[in-house]
Coordinates of N, CA and C in Angstrom, one line a residue:
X5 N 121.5 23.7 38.0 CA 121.2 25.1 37.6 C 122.3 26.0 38.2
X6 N 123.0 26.9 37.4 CA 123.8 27.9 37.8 C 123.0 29.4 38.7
X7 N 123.0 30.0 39.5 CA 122.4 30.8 39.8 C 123.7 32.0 40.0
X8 N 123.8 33.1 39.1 CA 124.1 34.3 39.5 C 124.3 35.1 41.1
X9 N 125.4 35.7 41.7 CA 125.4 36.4 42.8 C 123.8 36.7 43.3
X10 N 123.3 37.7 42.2 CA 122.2 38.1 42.6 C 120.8 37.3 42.9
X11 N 121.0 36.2 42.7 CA 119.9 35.2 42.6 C 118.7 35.4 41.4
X12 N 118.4 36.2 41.2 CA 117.8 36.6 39.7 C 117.8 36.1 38.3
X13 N 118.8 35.3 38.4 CA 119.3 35.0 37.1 C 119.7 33.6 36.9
X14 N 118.6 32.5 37.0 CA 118.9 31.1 36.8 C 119.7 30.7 35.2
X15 N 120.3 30.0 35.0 CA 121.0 29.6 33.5 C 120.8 27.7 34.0
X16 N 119.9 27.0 33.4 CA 119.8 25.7 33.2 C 120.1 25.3 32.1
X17 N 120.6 24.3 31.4 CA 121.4 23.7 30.0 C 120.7 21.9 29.9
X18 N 120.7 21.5 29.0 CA 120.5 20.1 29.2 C 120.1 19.4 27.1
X19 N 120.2 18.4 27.3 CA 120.3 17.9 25.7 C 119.2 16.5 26.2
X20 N 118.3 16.3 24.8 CA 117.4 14.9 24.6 C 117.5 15.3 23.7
X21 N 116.9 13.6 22.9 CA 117.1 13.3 21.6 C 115.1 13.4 21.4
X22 N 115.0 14.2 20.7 CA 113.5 14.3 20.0 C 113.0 13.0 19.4
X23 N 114.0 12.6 18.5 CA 113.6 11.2 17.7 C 115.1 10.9 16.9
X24 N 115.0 9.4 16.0 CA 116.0 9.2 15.8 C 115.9 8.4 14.7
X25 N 115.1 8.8 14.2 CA 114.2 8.0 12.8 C 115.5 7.6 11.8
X26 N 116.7 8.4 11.4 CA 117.5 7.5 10.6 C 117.9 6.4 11.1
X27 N 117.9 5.6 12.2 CA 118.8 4.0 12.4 C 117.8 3.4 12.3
X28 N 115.9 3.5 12.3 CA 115.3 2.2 12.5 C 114.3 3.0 11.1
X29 N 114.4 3.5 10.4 CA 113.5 4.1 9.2 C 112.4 4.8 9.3
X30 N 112.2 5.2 10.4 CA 111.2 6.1 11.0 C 110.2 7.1 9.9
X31 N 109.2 7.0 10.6 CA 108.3 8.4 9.8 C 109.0 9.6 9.7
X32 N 109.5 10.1 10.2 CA 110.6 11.5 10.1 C 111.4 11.1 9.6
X33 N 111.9 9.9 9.1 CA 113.2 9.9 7.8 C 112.7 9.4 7.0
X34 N 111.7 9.0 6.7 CA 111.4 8.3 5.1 C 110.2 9.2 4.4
X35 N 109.8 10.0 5.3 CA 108.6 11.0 5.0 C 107.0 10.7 4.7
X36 N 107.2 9.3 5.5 CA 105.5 9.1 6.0 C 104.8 9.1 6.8
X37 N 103.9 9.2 7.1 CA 103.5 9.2 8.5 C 103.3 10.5 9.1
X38 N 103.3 10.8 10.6 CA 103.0 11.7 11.3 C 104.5 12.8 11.2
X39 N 104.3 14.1 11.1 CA 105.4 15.0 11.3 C 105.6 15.8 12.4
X40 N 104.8 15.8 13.3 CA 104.5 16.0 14.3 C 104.9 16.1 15.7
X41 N 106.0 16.2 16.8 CA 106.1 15.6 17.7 C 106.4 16.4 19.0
X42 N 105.9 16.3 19.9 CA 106.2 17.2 21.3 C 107.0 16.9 22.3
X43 N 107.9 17.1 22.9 CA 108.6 16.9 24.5 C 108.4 17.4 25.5
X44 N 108.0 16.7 26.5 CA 108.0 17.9 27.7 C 109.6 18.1 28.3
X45 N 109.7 18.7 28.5 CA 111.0 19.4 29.1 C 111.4 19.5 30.9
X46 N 112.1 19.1 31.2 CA 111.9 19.2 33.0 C 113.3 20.3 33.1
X47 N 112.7 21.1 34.1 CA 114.4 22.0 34.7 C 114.6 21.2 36.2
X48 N 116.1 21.4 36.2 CA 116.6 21.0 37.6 C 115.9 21.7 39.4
X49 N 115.4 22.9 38.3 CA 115.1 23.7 39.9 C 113.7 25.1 39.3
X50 N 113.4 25.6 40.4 CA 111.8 26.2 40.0 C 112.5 27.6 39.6
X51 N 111.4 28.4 38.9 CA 111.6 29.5 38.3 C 110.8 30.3 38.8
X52 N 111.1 32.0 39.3 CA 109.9 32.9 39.7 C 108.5 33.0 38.8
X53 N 109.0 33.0 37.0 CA 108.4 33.2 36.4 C 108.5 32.5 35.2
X54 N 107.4 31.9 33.8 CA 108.4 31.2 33.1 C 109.4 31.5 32.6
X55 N 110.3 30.2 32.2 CA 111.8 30.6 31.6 C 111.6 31.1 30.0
X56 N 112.5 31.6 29.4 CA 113.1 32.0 28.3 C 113.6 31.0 27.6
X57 N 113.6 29.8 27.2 CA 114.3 28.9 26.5 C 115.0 28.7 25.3
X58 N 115.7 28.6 25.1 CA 116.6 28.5 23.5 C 116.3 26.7 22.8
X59 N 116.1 26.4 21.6 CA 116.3 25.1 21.3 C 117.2 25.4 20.1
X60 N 117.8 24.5 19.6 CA 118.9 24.2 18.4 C 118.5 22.7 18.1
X61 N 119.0 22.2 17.2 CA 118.5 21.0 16.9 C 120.0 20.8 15.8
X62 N 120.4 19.7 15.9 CA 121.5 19.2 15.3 C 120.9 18.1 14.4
X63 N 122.2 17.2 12.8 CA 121.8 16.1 12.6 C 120.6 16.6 11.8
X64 N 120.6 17.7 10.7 CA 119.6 17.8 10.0 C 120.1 17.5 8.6
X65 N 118.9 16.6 8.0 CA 119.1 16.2 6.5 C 117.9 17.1 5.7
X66 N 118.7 17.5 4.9 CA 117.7 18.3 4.3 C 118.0 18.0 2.9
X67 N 116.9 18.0 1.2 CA 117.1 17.0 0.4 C 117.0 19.1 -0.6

């Protein structure tokens, strides 16, 4: 985790794969099954208060 001069100001970064249903035919690429799916998320280091998080998600097929 990068921490700013002021200490105030944590900036954490990190990448996982949610799922990966195109190599093995998965429910999320053939459109059966469950749509559904959650991650929990870990930071490097503790926060005063919760964080602000950004997600982006790459590798989208859309029809």
């Amino acid at each position: 985790m990068q921490r700013f001069t002021s200490h105030s100001v944590g900036v954490d970064h990190g990448s996982l794969v949610l799922f990966s249903d195109f190599q093995d035919g998965g429910a999320m690429w053939t459109g059966e099954g469950p749509r559904l799916l959650r991650r929990k998320v870990a930071f490097s280091g503790s926060f005063l208060a919760p964080p602000v998080v950004q997600v982006s998600l790459s590798m989208w097929d859309l029809d």
